[in-house]
Amino acid sequence: MPKMSVAFAMTLLVLGNIIAVFSDALIKDLPSETAVYQFILFRQLTAVLMLLPFCLIYKKSKLFSNLKWHFVRSHVWLLGVIFMVLSLQALPLATANAIFYAAPLFILPLGFLFYKDRLTFPTIAVSMLGFAGILVIVQPKQINLGAVFALIVAVTMAINNLLVRKLPPNHSVYQTLLLTNLLGIPFALGLAIWEGQPFDWRSLITAASSNVFILIYAGICVQVYRHIEAYKVSSAEYSGLLGAVVVGIIWFNEVPNMTLLVGSALIILPLIWLATLESMRFRQKIG
């Protein structure tokens, strides 16, 4: 395959992030009476069915080996999915996504605590500005459960990204995604049984459709990051928030207010600045 240009890679990432927003939009569009745990079980099951053919085609190593950290990560992922559904039901699409994008801010202190990652002045400054952005968006004086749920999602996303370092390197991306969903199914099934709601075909169809968008995004990320260094293109990931704003306006008639715009800027612009700074340092090292 010919080498991918940075411009084309960033275009793909922008497209991928916009596609991923439709997954969130489908979840937000679920009827209020939807059985949440049943929907999450369907999401796990359909993801496994979609990923299984890729694991069989691109078999890299034994699937059921070194499962300890896959098991931990799958349940952190499951917890995040539960609160993602709850937060999307309670918050405007763009607001929920803005808080989700706080995940990199949690990676910095958690990376320091668990891996002794080096904290620099820029990373500390970015964390503080991002935390200020979160406060602007959620407005503690009128904070609601939806905002708390979205913050929990951001924390689980950060933990999941950090746990990647613990995963066995012999598993392919497809195997990792498959195990993330497969190992959480027993617990998701238990929650669905405890919920005790009748089977709903609409939830199954929405779960499958949502997974299609997420897997397209994941596939784009695999292709891009295999060809291009992350520091060159990762800032394109934040286009998803713009996509959430547009989809929120068109699909749900949600017009963003100045509070959301200011808070989002405090979260995203410092992260883009940090990525640019790291890019300049990397170029100086290899230059």
Tab-separated table of C-alpha atoms in Angstrom:
chain	number	residue	atom	x	y	z
A	1	MET	CA	0.000	0.000	0.000
A	2	PRO	CA	1.460	3.409	-0.926
A	3	LYS	CA	2.532	5.700	1.910
A	4	MET	CA	-0.311	7.846	3.151
A	5	SER	CA	0.093	11.611	3.155
A	6	VAL	CA	-0.487	13.589	6.353
A	7	ALA	CA	-3.235	15.626	4.676
A	8	PHE	CA	-5.080	12.486	3.554
A	9	ALA	CA	-4.618	10.893	6.993
A	10	MET	CA	-6.100	13.960	8.726
A	11	THR	CA	-8.987	13.967	6.260
A	12	LEU	CA	-9.689	10.332	7.103
A	13	LEU	CA	-9.587	11.080	10.837
A	14	VAL	CA	-11.973	14.001	10.454
A	15	LEU	CA	-14.328	11.753	8.471
A	16	GLY	CA	-13.943	8.965	11.045
A	17	ASN	CA	-14.745	11.231	13.976
A	18	ILE	CA	-17.815	12.614	12.235
A	19	ILE	CA	-18.964	9.039	11.525
A	20	ALA	CA	-18.423	8.146	15.199
A	21	VAL	CA	-20.756	10.989	16.239
A	22	PHE	CA	-23.628	9.171	14.510
A	23	SER	CA	-23.109	6.256	16.892
A	24	ASP	CA	-23.738	8.620	19.811
A	25	ALA	CA	-26.688	10.193	17.983
A	26	LEU	CA	-28.351	6.802	17.501
A	27	ILE	CA	-27.945	6.064	21.206
A	28	LYS	CA	-29.358	9.465	22.158
A	29	ASP	CA	-32.312	8.829	19.850
A	30	LEU	CA	-33.334	5.725	21.792
A	31	PRO	CA	-36.813	5.963	23.335
A	32	SER	CA	-36.776	6.983	26.994
A	33	GLU	CA	-38.359	3.660	27.992
A	34	THR	CA	-35.508	1.640	26.430
A	35	ALA	CA	-34.083	-1.119	28.614
A	36	VAL	CA	-30.539	0.245	29.052
A	37	TYR	CA	-28.810	-2.975	30.129
A	38	GLN	CA	-30.503	-4.996	27.389
A	39	PHE	CA	-29.314	-2.448	24.828
A	40	ILE	CA	-25.757	-2.669	26.181
A	41	LEU	CA	-25.867	-6.480	25.990
A	42	PHE	CA	-26.994	-6.234	22.362
A	43	ARG	CA	-24.170	-3.801	21.679
A	44	GLN	CA	-21.607	-6.238	23.116
A	45	LEU	CA	-23.041	-9.191	21.207
A	46	THR	CA	-23.285	-7.447	17.829
A	47	ALA	CA	-19.764	-6.049	18.201
A	48	VAL	CA	-18.419	-9.576	18.740
A	49	LEU	CA	-20.307	-10.883	15.696
A	50	MET	CA	-18.962	-8.046	13.535
A	51	LEU	CA	-15.366	-8.428	14.721
A	52	LEU	CA	-15.165	-12.222	14.625
A	53	PRO	CA	-14.672	-12.503	10.830
A	54	PHE	CA	-11.767	-10.017	10.961
A	55	CYS	CA	-10.164	-12.017	13.790
A	56	LEU	CA	-10.461	-15.200	11.743
A	57	ILE	CA	-9.031	-13.564	8.603
A	58	TYR	CA	-6.237	-11.639	10.302
A	59	LYS	CA	-5.356	-14.250	12.900
A	60	LYS	CA	-2.163	-13.182	14.643
A	61	SER	CA	-1.946	-15.324	17.771
A	62	LYS	CA	-4.021	-17.454	20.125
A	63	LEU	CA	-7.085	-15.472	21.120
A	64	PHE	CA	-7.563	-16.880	24.621
A	65	SER	CA	-4.116	-16.270	26.055
A	66	ASN	CA	-2.952	-13.728	28.646
A	67	LEU	CA	-6.491	-12.577	29.378
A	68	LYS	CA	-5.942	-10.965	32.793
A	69	TRP	CA	-5.687	-7.355	31.644
A	70	HIS	CA	-8.157	-7.895	28.798
A	71	PHE	CA	-10.672	-8.975	31.468
A	72	VAL	CA	-10.038	-5.872	33.580
A	73	ARG	CA	-10.176	-3.557	30.572
A	74	SER	CA	-13.380	-5.131	29.227
A	75	HIS	CA	-15.240	-4.373	32.448
A	76	VAL	CA	-13.914	-0.820	32.629
A	77	TRP	CA	-15.118	-0.477	29.016
A	78	LEU	CA	-18.523	-1.922	29.951
A	79	LEU	CA	-18.857	0.542	32.826
A	80	GLY	CA	-18.037	3.369	30.418
A	81	VAL	CA	-20.649	2.195	27.909
A	82	ILE	CA	-23.326	2.081	30.614
A	83	PHE	CA	-22.659	5.649	31.699
A	84	MET	CA	-22.266	6.798	28.085
A	85	VAL	CA	-25.814	5.670	27.315
A	86	LEU	CA	-27.128	7.319	30.486
A	87	SER	CA	-25.275	10.582	29.831
A	88	LEU	CA	-26.406	10.780	26.200
A	89	GLN	CA	-29.990	10.333	27.337
A	90	ALA	CA	-29.636	13.192	29.841
A	91	LEU	CA	-27.437	15.737	28.026
A	92	PRO	CA	-27.360	17.499	24.655
A	93	LEU	CA	-25.172	15.605	22.178
A	94	ALA	CA	-22.478	18.304	21.942
A	95	THR	CA	-22.322	18.796	25.721
A	96	ALA	CA	-21.846	15.073	26.357
A	97	ASN	CA	-19.153	14.872	23.674
A	98	ALA	CA	-17.339	17.913	25.053
A	99	ILE	CA	-17.072	16.204	28.441
A	100	PHE	CA	-16.027	12.908	26.796
A	101	TYR	CA	-13.114	14.801	25.226
A	102	ALA	CA	-11.819	15.474	28.712
A	103	ALA	CA	-10.455	11.901	28.724
A	104	PRO	CA	-6.893	12.988	27.741
A	105	LEU	CA	-6.897	15.343	30.731
A	106	PHE	CA	-7.452	12.405	33.082
A	107	ILE	CA	-4.727	10.392	31.349
A	108	LEU	CA	-2.081	12.871	32.545
A	109	PRO	CA	-2.561	12.517	36.341
A	110	LEU	CA	-3.511	8.827	36.111
A	111	GLY	CA	-0.418	8.123	34.017
A	112	PHE	CA	1.673	9.816	36.693
A	113	LEU	CA	0.040	7.818	39.503
A	114	PHE	CA	0.185	4.384	37.884
A	115	TYR	CA	3.157	4.571	35.508
A	116	LYS	CA	5.194	7.438	36.955
A	117	ASP	CA	4.845	9.289	33.636
A	118	ARG	CA	6.741	12.570	33.625
A	119	LEU	CA	4.639	15.658	34.262
A	120	THR	CA	5.905	18.871	32.671
A	121	PHE	CA	4.721	22.453	32.983
A	122	PRO	CA	2.822	22.257	29.645
A	123	THR	CA	0.997	19.053	30.672
A	124	ILE	CA	0.081	20.515	34.071
A	125	ALA	CA	-1.097	23.767	32.450
A	126	VAL	CA	-3.193	21.835	29.920
A	127	SER	CA	-4.773	19.780	32.733
A	128	MET	CA	-5.655	22.903	34.718
A	129	LEU	CA	-7.153	24.690	31.713
A	130	GLY	CA	-9.060	21.563	30.737
A	131	PHE	CA	-10.430	21.187	34.257
A	132	ALA	CA	-11.546	24.826	34.103
A	133	GLY	CA	-13.270	24.009	30.801
A	134	ILE	CA	-15.109	21.113	32.435
A	135	LEU	CA	-16.299	23.397	35.235
A	136	VAL	CA	-17.517	25.951	32.690
A	137	ILE	CA	-19.512	23.285	30.843
A	138	VAL	CA	-21.010	21.401	33.782
A	139	GLN	CA	-21.526	24.547	35.957
A	140	PRO	CA	-21.242	23.031	39.481
A	141	LYS	CA	-24.048	25.214	40.861
A	142	GLN	CA	-26.499	23.469	38.535
A	143	ILE	CA	-24.685	20.174	38.014
A	144	ASN	CA	-26.873	17.196	37.098
A	145	LEU	CA	-26.450	13.448	36.956
A	146	GLY	CA	-25.938	13.559	33.190
A	147	ALA	CA	-22.758	15.612	33.618
A	148	VAL	CA	-21.525	13.267	36.363
A	149	PHE	CA	-22.186	10.276	34.102
A	150	ALA	CA	-20.289	11.930	31.231
A	151	LEU	CA	-17.325	12.612	33.533
A	152	ILE	CA	-17.321	8.932	34.545
A	153	VAL	CA	-17.231	8.052	30.835
A	154	ALA	CA	-14.185	10.304	30.346
A	155	VAL	CA	-12.425	8.650	33.296
A	156	THR	CA	-13.146	5.139	31.971
A	157	MET	CA	-11.873	6.162	28.528
A	158	ALA	CA	-8.653	7.418	30.117
A	159	ILE	CA	-8.213	4.223	32.148
A	160	ASN	CA	-8.873	2.099	29.051
A	161	ASN	CA	-6.229	3.981	27.087
A	162	LEU	CA	-3.716	3.555	29.918
A	163	LEU	CA	-4.506	-0.161	30.265
A	164	VAL	CA	-3.475	-0.687	26.638
A	165	ARG	CA	0.109	-0.704	27.953
A	166	LYS	CA	-0.736	-3.789	30.017
A	167	LEU	CA	-2.200	-5.784	27.144
A	168	PRO	CA	-0.148	-8.572	25.532
A	169	PRO	CA	1.502	-7.252	22.346
A	170	ASN	CA	0.837	-10.485	20.457
A	171	HIS	CA	-2.867	-9.721	20.055
A	172	SER	CA	-3.997	-7.821	16.964
A	173	VAL	CA	-6.204	-4.736	17.104
A	174	TYR	CA	-9.202	-6.823	16.003
A	175	GLN	CA	-8.529	-9.440	18.693
A	176	THR	CA	-8.215	-6.724	21.331
A	177	LEU	CA	-11.529	-5.140	20.308
A	178	LEU	CA	-13.188	-8.560	20.218
A	179	LEU	CA	-11.967	-9.488	23.709
A	180	THR	CA	-12.972	-6.060	25.069
A	181	ASN	CA	-16.570	-6.823	24.109
A	182	LEU	CA	-16.602	-10.618	24.564
A	183	LEU	CA	-15.287	-10.787	28.127
A	184	GLY	CA	-17.851	-8.260	29.338
A	185	ILE	CA	-20.838	-10.221	27.979
A	186	PRO	CA	-21.446	-12.415	31.090
A	187	PHE	CA	-21.731	-9.358	33.343
A	188	ALA	CA	-23.839	-7.497	30.738
A	189	LEU	CA	-26.104	-10.559	30.480
A	190	GLY	CA	-26.496	-10.619	34.260
A	191	LEU	CA	-27.489	-6.950	34.260
A	192	ALA	CA	-29.992	-7.523	31.439
A	193	ILE	CA	-31.557	-10.478	33.277
A	194	TRP	CA	-31.722	-8.436	36.492
A	195	GLU	CA	-33.385	-5.614	34.523
A	196	GLY	CA	-36.094	-8.059	33.473
A	197	GLN	CA	-37.408	-6.162	30.445
A	198	PRO	CA	-39.021	-7.909	27.433
A	199	PHE	CA	-36.931	-8.435	24.303
A	200	ASP	CA	-36.903	-5.348	22.059
A	201	TRP	CA	-35.896	-5.684	18.381
A	202	ARG	CA	-35.521	-1.915	18.041
A	203	SER	CA	-32.744	-1.927	20.640
A	204	LEU	CA	-30.967	-4.729	18.795
A	205	ILE	CA	-31.101	-2.866	15.468
A	206	THR	CA	-29.903	0.396	17.048
A	207	ALA	CA	-27.095	-1.424	18.873
A	208	ALA	CA	-25.910	-3.037	15.639
A	209	SER	CA	-26.139	0.246	13.719
A	210	SER	CA	-24.229	2.082	16.440
A	211	ASN	CA	-21.471	-0.522	16.309
A	212	VAL	CA	-21.166	-0.175	12.529
A	213	PHE	CA	-20.271	3.511	12.910
A	214	ILE	CA	-17.848	2.853	15.785
A	215	LEU	CA	-16.087	0.020	13.936
A	216	ILE	CA	-15.709	2.164	10.799
A	217	TYR	CA	-14.068	4.790	13.003
A	218	ALA	CA	-11.845	2.181	14.655
A	219	GLY	CA	-10.834	0.799	11.246
A	220	ILE	CA	-9.914	4.274	10.006
A	221	CYS	CA	-7.787	4.825	13.117
A	222	VAL	CA	-5.967	1.533	12.564
A	223	GLN	CA	-5.142	2.434	8.970
A	224	VAL	CA	-4.078	5.999	9.754
A	225	TYR	CA	-1.907	5.253	12.786
A	226	ARG	CA	-0.190	2.392	10.987
A	227	HIS	CA	1.078	4.808	8.337
A	228	ILE	CA	1.422	8.154	10.120
A	229	GLU	CA	2.971	9.047	13.474
A	230	ALA	CA	0.243	9.983	15.954
A	231	TYR	CA	1.764	13.365	16.826
A	232	LYS	CA	1.277	14.556	13.243
A	233	VAL	CA	-2.439	13.928	13.001
A	234	SER	CA	-3.991	13.366	16.446
A	235	SER	CA	-5.352	16.927	16.650
A	236	ALA	CA	-7.770	15.984	13.849
A	237	GLU	CA	-9.559	13.760	16.381
A	238	TYR	CA	-11.156	16.830	17.974
A	239	SER	CA	-13.201	17.447	14.837
A	240	GLY	CA	-15.683	15.052	16.421
A	241	LEU	CA	-16.895	17.812	18.720
A	242	LEU	CA	-17.712	20.044	15.749
A	243	GLY	CA	-19.532	17.077	14.228
A	244	ALA	CA	-21.492	16.639	17.461
A	245	VAL	CA	-22.519	20.298	17.401
A	246	VAL	CA	-23.726	20.055	13.786
A	247	VAL	CA	-25.537	16.729	14.277
A	248	GLY	CA	-27.065	18.054	17.512
A	249	ILE	CA	-28.454	21.096	15.683
A	250	ILE	CA	-29.816	19.132	12.698
A	251	TRP	CA	-31.017	15.952	14.429
A	252	PHE	CA	-32.076	17.160	17.879
A	253	ASN	CA	-32.495	20.921	17.391
A	254	GLU	CA	-29.860	21.566	20.071
A	255	VAL	CA	-28.303	24.992	19.604
A	256	PRO	CA	-25.022	25.288	21.568
A	257	ASN	CA	-24.693	28.206	23.972
A	258	MET	CA	-21.647	30.330	24.736
A	259	THR	CA	-20.900	28.315	27.889
A	260	LEU	CA	-20.412	25.138	25.838
A	261	LEU	CA	-18.246	26.918	23.277
A	262	VAL	CA	-15.981	28.522	25.897
A	263	GLY	CA	-15.677	25.317	27.932
A	264	SER	CA	-14.938	23.229	24.844
A	265	ALA	CA	-12.262	25.717	23.769
A	266	LEU	CA	-10.603	25.475	27.204
A	267	ILE	CA	-10.480	21.683	26.861
A	268	ILE	CA	-9.538	21.233	23.215
A	269	LEU	CA	-7.297	24.185	22.290
A	270	PRO	CA	-4.729	23.435	25.035
A	271	LEU	CA	-4.665	19.772	23.960
A	272	ILE	CA	-4.003	20.806	20.357
A	273	TRP	CA	-1.260	23.149	21.601
A	274	LEU	CA	0.296	20.306	23.625
A	275	ALA	CA	0.184	17.975	20.611
A	276	THR	CA	1.848	20.681	18.480
A	277	LEU	CA	4.521	21.194	21.141
A	278	GLU	CA	5.258	17.473	21.298
A	279	SER	CA	5.430	17.408	17.495
A	280	MET	CA	8.040	20.194	17.477
A	281	ARG	CA	10.107	18.396	20.125
A	282	PHE	CA	9.964	15.146	18.172
A	283	ARG	CA	11.136	16.869	15.005
A	284	GLN	CA	14.020	18.472	16.895
A	285	LYS	CA	15.124	15.063	18.164
A	286	ILE	CA	15.156	13.489	14.721
A	287	GLY	CA	16.309	16.641	12.920
